[in-house]
Coordinates of C-alpha atoms and ligand atoms in Angstrom, one line a residue:
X714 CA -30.2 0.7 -13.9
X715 CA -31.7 4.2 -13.6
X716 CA -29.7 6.8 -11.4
X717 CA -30.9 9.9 -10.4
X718 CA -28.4 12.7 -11.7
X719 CA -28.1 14.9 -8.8
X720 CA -26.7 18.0 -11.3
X721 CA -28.1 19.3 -14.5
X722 CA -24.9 21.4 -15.1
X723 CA -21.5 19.6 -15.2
X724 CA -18.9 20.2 -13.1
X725 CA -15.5 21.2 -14.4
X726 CA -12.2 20.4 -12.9
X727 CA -8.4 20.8 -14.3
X728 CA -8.0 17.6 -12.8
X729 CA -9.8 14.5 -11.3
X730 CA -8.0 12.0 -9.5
X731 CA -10.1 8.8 -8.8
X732 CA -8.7 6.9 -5.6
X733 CA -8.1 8.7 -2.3
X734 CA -5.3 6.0 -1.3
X735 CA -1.6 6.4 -1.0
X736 CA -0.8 7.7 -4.7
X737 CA -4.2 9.4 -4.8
X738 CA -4.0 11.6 -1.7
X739 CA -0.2 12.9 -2.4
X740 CA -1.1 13.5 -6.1
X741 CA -4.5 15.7 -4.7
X742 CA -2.3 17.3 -2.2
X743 CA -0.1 18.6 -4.9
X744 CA -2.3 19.3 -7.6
X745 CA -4.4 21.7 -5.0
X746 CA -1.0 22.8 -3.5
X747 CA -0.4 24.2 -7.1
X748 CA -3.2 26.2 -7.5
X749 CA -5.5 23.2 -9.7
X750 CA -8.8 22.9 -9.7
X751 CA -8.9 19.0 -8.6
X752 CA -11.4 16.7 -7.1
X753 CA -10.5 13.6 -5.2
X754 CA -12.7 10.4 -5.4
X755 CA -12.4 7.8 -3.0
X756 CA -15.2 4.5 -2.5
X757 CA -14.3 3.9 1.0
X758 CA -15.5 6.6 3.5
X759 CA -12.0 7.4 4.4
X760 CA -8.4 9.0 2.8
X761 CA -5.4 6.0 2.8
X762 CA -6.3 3.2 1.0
X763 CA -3.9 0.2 1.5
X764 CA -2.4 2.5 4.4
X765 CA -5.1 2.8 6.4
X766 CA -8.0 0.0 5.1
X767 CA -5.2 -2.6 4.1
X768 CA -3.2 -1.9 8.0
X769 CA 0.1 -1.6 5.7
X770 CA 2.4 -0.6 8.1
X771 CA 5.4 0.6 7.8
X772 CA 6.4 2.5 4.6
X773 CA 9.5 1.0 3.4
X774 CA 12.3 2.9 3.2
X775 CA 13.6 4.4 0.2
X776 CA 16.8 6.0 -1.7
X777 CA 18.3 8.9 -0.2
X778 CA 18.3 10.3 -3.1
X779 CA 14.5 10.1 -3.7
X780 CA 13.2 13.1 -5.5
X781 CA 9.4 14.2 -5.0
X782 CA 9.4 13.6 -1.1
X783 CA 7.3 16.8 -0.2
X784 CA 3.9 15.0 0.7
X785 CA 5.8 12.1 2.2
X786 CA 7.8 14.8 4.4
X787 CA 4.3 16.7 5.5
X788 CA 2.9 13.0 6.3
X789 CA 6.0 12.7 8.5
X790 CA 5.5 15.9 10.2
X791 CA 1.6 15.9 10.7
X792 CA 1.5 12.5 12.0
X793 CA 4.9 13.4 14.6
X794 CA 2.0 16.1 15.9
X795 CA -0.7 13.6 16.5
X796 CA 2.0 10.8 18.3
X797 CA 1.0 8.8 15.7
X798 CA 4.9 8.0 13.9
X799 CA 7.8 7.0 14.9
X800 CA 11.5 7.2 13.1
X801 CA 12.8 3.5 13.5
X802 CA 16.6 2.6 14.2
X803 CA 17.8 2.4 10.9
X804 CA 16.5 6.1 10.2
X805 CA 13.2 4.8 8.6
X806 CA 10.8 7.2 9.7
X807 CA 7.4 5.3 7.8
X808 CA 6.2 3.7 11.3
X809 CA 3.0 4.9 11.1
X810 CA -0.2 4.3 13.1
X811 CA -3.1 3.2 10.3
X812 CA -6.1 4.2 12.0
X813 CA -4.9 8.1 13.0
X814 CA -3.8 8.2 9.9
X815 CA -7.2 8.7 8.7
X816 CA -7.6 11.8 10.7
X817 CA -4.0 13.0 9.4
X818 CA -4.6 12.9 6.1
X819 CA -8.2 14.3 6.5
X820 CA -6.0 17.1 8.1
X821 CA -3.5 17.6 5.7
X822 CA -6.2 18.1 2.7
X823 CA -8.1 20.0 4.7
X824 CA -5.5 22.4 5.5
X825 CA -6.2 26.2 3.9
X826 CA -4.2 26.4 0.9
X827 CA -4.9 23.3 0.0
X828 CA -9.1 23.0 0.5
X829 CA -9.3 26.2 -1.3
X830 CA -8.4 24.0 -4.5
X831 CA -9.7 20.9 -3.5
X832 CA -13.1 18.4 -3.6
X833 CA -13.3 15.2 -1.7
X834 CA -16.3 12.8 -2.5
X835 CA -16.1 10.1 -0.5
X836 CA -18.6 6.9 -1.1
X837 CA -18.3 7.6 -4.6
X838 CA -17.3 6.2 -7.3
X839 CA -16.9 5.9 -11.2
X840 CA -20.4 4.8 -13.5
X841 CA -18.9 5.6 -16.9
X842 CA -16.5 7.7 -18.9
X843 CA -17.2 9.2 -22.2
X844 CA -14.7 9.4 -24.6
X845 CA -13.4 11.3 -28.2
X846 CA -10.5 9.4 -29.7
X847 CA -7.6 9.9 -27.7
X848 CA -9.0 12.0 -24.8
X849 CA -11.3 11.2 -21.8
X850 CA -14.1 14.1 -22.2
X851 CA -16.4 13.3 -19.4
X852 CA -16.9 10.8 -16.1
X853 CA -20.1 9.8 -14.3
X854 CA -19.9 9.6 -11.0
X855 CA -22.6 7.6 -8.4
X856 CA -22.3 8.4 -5.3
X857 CA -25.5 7.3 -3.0
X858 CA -27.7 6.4 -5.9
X859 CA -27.0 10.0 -7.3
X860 CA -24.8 10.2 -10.8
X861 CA -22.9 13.5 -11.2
X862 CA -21.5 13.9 -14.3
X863 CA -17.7 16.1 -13.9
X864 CA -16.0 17.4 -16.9
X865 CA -11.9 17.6 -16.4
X866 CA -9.0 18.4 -18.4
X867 CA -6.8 15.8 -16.6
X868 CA -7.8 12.8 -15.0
X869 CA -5.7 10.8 -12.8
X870 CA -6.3 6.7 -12.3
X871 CA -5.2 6.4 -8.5
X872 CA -6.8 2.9 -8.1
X873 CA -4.1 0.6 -7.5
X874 CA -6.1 -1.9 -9.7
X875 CA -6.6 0.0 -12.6
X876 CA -10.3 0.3 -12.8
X877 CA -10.7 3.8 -14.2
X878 CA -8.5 2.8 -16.9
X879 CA -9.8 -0.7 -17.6
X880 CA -13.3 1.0 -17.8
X881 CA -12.2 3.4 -20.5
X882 CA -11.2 0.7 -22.5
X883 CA -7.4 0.8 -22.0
X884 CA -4.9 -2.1 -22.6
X885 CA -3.9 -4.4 -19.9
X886 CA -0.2 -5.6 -19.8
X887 CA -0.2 -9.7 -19.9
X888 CA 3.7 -10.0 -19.7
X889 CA 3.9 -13.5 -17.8
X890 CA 2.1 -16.1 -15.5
X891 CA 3.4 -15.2 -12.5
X892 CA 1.4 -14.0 -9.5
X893 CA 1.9 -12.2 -6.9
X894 CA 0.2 -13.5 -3.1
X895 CA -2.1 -11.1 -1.3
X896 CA -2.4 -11.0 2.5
X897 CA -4.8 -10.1 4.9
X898 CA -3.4 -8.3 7.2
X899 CA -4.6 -7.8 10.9
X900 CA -4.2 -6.0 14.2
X901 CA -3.8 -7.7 18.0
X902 CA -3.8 -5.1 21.0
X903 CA -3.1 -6.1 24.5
X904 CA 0.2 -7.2 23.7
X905 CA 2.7 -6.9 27.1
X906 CA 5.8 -5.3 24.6
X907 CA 8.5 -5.6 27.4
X908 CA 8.0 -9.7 27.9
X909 CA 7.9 -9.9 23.9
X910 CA 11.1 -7.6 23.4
X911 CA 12.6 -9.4 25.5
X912 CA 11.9 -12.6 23.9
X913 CA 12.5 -11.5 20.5
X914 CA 16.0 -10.4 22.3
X915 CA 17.1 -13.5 23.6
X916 CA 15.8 -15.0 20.2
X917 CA 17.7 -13.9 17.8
X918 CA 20.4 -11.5 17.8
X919 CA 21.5 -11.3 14.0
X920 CA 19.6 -7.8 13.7
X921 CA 18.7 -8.4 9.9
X922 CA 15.1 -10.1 10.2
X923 CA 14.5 -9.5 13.9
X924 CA 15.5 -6.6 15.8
X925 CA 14.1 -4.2 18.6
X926 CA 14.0 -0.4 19.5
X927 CA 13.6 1.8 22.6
X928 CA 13.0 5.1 21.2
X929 CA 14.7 7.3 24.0
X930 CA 15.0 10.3 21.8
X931 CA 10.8 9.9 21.8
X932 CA 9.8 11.6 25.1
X933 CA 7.1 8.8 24.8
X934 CA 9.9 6.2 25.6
X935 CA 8.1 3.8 23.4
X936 CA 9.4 0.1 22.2
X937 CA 9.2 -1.4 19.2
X938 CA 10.1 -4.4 17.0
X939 CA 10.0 -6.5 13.9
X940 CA 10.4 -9.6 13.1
X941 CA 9.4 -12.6 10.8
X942 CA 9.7 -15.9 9.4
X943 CA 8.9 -17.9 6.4
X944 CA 8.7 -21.8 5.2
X945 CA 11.1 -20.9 2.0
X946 CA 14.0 -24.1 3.1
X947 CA 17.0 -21.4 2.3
X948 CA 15.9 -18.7 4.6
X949 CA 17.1 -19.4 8.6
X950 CA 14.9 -16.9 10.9
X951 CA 14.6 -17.9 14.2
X952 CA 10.9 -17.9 14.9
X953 CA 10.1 -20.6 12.6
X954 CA 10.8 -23.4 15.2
X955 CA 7.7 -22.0 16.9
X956 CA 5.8 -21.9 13.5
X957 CA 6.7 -25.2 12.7
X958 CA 5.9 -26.5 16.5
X959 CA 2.1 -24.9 15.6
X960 CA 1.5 -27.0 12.7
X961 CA 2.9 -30.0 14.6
X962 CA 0.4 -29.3 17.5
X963 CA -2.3 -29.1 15.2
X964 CA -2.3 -25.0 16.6
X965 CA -1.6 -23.5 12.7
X966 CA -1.4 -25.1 9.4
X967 CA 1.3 -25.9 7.2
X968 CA 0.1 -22.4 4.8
X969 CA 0.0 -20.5 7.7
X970 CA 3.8 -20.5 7.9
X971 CA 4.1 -19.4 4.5
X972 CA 4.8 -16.0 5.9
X973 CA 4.5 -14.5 8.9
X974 CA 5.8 -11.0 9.7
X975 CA 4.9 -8.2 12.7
X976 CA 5.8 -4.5 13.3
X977 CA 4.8 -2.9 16.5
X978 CA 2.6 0.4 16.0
X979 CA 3.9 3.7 16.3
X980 CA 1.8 5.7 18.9
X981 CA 0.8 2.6 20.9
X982 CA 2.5 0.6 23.9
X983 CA 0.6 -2.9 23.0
X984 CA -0.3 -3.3 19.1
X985 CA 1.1 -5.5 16.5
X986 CA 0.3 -5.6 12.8
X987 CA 0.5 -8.7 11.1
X988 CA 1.4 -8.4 7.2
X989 CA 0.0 -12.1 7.2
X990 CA -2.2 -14.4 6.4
X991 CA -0.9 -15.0 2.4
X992 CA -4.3 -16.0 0.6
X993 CA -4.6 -17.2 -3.2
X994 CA -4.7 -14.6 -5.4
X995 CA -7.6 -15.6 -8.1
X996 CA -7.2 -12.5 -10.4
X997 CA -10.0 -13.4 -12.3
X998 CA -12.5 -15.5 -10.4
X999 CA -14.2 -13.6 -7.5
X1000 CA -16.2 -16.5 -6.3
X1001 CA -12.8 -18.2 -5.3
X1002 CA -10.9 -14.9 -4.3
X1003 CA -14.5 -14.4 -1.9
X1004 CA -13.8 -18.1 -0.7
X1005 CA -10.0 -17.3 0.0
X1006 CA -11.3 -13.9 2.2
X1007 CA -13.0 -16.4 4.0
X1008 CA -10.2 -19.0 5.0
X1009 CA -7.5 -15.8 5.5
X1010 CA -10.3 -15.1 8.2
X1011 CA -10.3 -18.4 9.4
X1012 CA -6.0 -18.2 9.4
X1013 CA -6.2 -14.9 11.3
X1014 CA -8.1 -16.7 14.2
X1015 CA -5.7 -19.7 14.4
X1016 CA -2.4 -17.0 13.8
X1017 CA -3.7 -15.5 17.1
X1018 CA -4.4 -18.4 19.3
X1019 CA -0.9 -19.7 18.2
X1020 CA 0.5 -16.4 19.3
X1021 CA -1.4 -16.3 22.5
X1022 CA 0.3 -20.2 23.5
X1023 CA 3.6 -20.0 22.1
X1024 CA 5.2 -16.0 22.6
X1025 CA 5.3 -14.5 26.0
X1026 CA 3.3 -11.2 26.0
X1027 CA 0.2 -12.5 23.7
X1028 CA -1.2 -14.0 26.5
X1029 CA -4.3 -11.7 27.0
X1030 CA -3.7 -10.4 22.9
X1031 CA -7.5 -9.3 21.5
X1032 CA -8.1 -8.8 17.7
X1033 CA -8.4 -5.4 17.6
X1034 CA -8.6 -4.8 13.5
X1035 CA -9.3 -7.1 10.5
X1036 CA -7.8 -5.0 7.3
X1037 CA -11.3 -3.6 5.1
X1038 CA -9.1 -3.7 2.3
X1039 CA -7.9 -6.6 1.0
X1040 CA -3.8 -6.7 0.7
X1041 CA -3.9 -7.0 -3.0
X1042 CA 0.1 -6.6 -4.0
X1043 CA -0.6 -6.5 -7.7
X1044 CA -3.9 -7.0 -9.9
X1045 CA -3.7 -4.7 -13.2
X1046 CA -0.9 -2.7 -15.3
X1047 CA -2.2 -0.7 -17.6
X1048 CA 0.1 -0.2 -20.5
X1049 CA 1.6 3.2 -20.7
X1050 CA 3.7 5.4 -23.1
X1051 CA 6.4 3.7 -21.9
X1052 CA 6.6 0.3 -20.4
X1053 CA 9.5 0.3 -17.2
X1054 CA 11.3 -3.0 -17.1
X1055 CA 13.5 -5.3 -14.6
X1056 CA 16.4 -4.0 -17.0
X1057 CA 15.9 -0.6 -16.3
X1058 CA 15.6 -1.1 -12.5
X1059 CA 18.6 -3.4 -12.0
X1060 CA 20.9 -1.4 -14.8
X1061 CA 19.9 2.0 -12.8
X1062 CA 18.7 3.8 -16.0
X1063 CA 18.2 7.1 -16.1
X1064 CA 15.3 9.5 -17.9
X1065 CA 14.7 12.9 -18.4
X1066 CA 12.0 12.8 -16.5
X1067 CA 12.4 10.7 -13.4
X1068 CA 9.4 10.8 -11.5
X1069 CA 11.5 9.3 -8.5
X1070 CA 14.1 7.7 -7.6
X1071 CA 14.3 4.5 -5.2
X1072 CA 16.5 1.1 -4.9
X1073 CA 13.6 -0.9 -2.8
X1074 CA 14.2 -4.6 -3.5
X1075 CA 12.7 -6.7 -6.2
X1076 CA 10.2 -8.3 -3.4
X1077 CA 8.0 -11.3 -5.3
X1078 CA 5.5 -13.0 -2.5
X1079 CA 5.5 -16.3 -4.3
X1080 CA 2.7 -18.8 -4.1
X1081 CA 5.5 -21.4 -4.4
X1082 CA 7.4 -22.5 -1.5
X1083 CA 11.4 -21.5 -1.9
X1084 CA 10.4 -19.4 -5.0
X1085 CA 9.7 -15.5 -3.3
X1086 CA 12.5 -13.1 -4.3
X1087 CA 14.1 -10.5 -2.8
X1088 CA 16.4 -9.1 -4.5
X1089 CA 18.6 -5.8 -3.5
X1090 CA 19.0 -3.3 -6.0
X1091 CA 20.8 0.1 -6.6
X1092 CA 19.2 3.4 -6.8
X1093 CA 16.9 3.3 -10.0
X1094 CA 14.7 5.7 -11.8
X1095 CA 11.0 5.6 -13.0
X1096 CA 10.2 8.2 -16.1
X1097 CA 7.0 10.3 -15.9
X1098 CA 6.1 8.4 -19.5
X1099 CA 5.4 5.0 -17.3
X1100 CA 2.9 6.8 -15.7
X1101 CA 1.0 8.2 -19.1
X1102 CA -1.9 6.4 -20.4
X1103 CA -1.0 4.9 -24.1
X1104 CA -5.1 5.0 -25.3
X1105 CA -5.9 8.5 -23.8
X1106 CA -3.4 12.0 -23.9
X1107 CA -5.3 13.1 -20.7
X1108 CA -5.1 10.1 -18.5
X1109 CA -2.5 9.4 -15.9
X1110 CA -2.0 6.3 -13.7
X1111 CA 0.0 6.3 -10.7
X1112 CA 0.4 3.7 -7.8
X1113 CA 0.4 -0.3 -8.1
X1114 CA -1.3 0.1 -12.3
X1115 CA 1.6 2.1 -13.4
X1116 CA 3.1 0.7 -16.9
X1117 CA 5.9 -1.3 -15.4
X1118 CA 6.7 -5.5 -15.7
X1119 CA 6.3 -7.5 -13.2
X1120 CA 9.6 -8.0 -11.6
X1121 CA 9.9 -3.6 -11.8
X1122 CA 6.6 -3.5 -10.4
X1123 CA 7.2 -5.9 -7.5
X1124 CA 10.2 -3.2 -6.3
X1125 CA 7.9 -0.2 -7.7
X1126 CA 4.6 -0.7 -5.6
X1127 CA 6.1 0.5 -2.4
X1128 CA 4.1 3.4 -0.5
X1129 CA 6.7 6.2 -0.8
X1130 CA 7.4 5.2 -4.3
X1131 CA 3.5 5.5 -5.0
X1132 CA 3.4 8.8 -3.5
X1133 CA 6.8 10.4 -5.5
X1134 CA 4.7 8.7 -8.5
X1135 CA 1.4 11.2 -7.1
X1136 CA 3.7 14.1 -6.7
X1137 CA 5.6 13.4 -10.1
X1138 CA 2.7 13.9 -12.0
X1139 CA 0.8 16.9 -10.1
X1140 CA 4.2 18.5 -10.6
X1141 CA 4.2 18.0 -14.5
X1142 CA 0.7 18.8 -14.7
X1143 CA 0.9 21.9 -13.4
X1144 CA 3.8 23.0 -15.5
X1145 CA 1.6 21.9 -18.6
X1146 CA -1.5 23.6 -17.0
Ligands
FAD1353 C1 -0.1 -7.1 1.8 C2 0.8 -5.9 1.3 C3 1.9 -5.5 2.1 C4 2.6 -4.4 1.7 N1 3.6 -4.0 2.5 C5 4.2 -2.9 2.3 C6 5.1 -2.3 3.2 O1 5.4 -2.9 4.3 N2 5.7 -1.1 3.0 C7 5.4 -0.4 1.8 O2 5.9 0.7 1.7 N3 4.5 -0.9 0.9 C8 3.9 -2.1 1.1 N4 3.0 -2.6 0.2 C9 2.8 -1.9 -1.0 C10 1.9 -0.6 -0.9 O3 1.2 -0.7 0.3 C11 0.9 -0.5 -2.1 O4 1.5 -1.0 -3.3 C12 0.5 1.0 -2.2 O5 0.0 1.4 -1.0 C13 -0.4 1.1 -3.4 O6 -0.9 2.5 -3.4 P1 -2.0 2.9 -4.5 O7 -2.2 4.3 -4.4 O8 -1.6 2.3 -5.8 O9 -3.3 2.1 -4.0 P2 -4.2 2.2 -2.7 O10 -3.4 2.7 -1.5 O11 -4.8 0.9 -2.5 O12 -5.2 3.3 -3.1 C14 -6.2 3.0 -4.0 C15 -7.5 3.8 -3.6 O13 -8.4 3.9 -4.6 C16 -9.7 3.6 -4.1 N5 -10.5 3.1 -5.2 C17 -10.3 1.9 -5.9 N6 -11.1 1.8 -6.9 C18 -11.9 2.9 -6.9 C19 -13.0 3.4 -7.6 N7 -13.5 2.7 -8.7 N8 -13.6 4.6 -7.3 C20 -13.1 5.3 -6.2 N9 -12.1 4.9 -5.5 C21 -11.5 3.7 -5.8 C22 -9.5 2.6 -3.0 O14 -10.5 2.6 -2.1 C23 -8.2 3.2 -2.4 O15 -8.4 4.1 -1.4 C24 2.3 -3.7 0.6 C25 1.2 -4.1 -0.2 C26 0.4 -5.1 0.2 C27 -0.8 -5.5 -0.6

């Protein structure tokens, strides 16, 4: 197909960073923050990826011994501005609201010192890369039917699914069968929180998988809650009664108690996300992962007239948001310089140069029932070298394509992880620079 190339002269950047999601934005932030040229390229027509278009809510909490926080930390404090966070019980201060988030990060790239140094180009995204043995020399971008071609020194694949890389001809790592589900995740309003905290209180008091918060330090006096249930036989949360009920009414099916999960939204007195419906994950067959998009659709619409019967404080519940990214947990690695493994993570390992540091569980959605893991770990550390391409010296891949196994990965892939990952590498570029 013929594109109309919207430059004659190529643009030059010190560093391009395809991806405006979670890795992508804090890797831009820092790049600009250090005085490099750098364009950001995002496909949707908004900043966040699986944060804001996948409804991930909330980050997990990390180490407190994380290193390459800064981003996080100015997420954290823009989005306290905007009533749009809120720092849980147990310190975690990731409850985030998905939709503002779009305007906060819009905000915190636009802000002086860092739009001096910075393109966006949304609805854009990559056509072809040209390449001279072990460097990247140019990409082709389309954006509207228009190809602009952009010349870099560095270029950073912030894709979560490896694409950049994959098109540039780079090695995939095929370490084992397993797979990891996706979900589609969802959004009800309406929701009366008092009647439903004080359900979930008189449900189940163990604290672990279901517990509830009045933020009285908030001036906003907001609640919130969590909780969840799965069909695994060895796990014993209390809401699965109700789950199991559903099916037996003919309300849900059996799959739809594979996993079902809700946090309250920070900023709002009547949402719940839903990190649920599981679907198939077809890696490589998109006629059946299309079909699947269809039936997790169908699951949302029973999930919410099951809620609407069987919890008090759904009764007058609305869909409010249906995820525009799918919940895709882990697609492609690309292999790196060095390949992270479960050994490293659960033997806490360290590097030169750690990139971060984190001890989020080993966390495997299973498409087998009594088969998901989660498994604690200790503080671990990820070296810069998992995040450097092996085919090309100037390529970089943070977020869920990073050079890691899959058990490493599964505990890896967590948002403020992928943002240490962004900040990690802006940091090393700019030394190098
Ligand atoms: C269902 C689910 C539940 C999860 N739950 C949690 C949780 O509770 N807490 C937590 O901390 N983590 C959770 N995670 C993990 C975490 O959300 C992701 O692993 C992380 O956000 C991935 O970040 P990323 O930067 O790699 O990808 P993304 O955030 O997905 O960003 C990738 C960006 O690249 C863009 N892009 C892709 N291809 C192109 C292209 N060719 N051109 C231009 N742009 C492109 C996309 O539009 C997107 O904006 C969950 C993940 C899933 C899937």
């Amino acid at each position: 197909m013929n594109y109309n190339i919207v430059m004659e002269k190529t643009i030059k950047y010190d560093v391009v960073i395809i991806g405006g999601g979670t890795s992508g934005c804090s890797c831009a932030y820092n790049c600009a923050k250090f005085g490099l040229k750098t364009l950001l390229v995002e496909k949707n027509n908004f900043l966040g990826g699986l944060m804001t278009g996948g409804l991930v809510v909330p980050v997990m909490k990390s180490s407190a011994q994380n290193i390459n926080c800064e981003y996080y930390n100015v997420l954290v404090n823009t989005a306290k501005k905007y009533n749009a966070q809120i720092t849980y019980k147990d310190k975690n201060d990731g409850w985030f609201n998905p939709e503002c988030l779009k305007i906060i990060l819009d905000d915190i790239l636009n802000q002086n010192e860092i739009k001096n140094n910075l393109d966006i180009l949304f609805e854009t995204t990559v056509l072809n890369i040209e390449t001279l043995d072990k460097k990247i020399n140019k990409a082709i971008l389309i954006s509207n039917m228009l190809s602009l071609p952009i010349v870099s020194k560095y270029y950073i694949d912030a894709t979560g699914s490896g694409e950049f890389s994959i098109l540039a001809g780079c090695e995939k790592l095929n370490d084992n069968n397993m797979i990891q589900q996706n979900t589609l995740r969802f959004i009800l309003n309406n929701v009366d929180f008092i009647k439903f905290k004080t359900f979930l209180d008189s449900l189940d008091d163990s604290e672990d998988i279901t517990n509830t918060y009045r933020d009285e330090r908030n001036t906003r006096n907001e609640m919130h809650f969590t909780t969840a249930s799965t069909w695994d036989e060895n796990q014993l949360w209390k809401l699965d009664k109700y789950l199991q009920k559903g099916v037996k009414d003919k309300i849900l099916h059996e799959e739809d108690r594979a996993y079902f999960q809700i946090f309250s939204i920070a900023g709002t007195n009547d949402s719940v996300a839903f990190n649920c419906p599981r679907i198939n994950n077809y890696k490589d067959n998109p006629f059946m992962s299309s079909l699947e998009l269809i039936n997790a659709r169908k699951s949302i619409w029973r999930i919410y007239n099951f809620c609407k019967i069987y919890f008090p404080g759904f009764e007058h519940a609305q869909i409010a948001n249906i995820a525009t990214q799918t919940g895709i947990r882990e697609q492609n690695r690309i292999k790196t310089r060095y390949i992270y493994t479960k050994d490293d993570l659960t033997s806490g390992k360290t590097f030169k140069n750690p990139v971060l540091k984190a001890n989020y569980s080993i966390d495997i959605h299973s498409d087998k029932k009594n088969k998901s893991i989660l498994q604690k770990t200790s503080t671990y550390e990820l070296p810069l070298e998992a995040l450097m391409s092996y085919d090309y010296d100037n390529l970089f891949i943070i977020g869920k394509a990073l050079g890691a196994d899959f058990y490493a990965h599964s505990a890896l892939r967590v948002q403020k992880s992928c943002m240490s990952m962004g900040e990690g590498v802006a940091k090393y570029l700019a030394k190098s620079n």
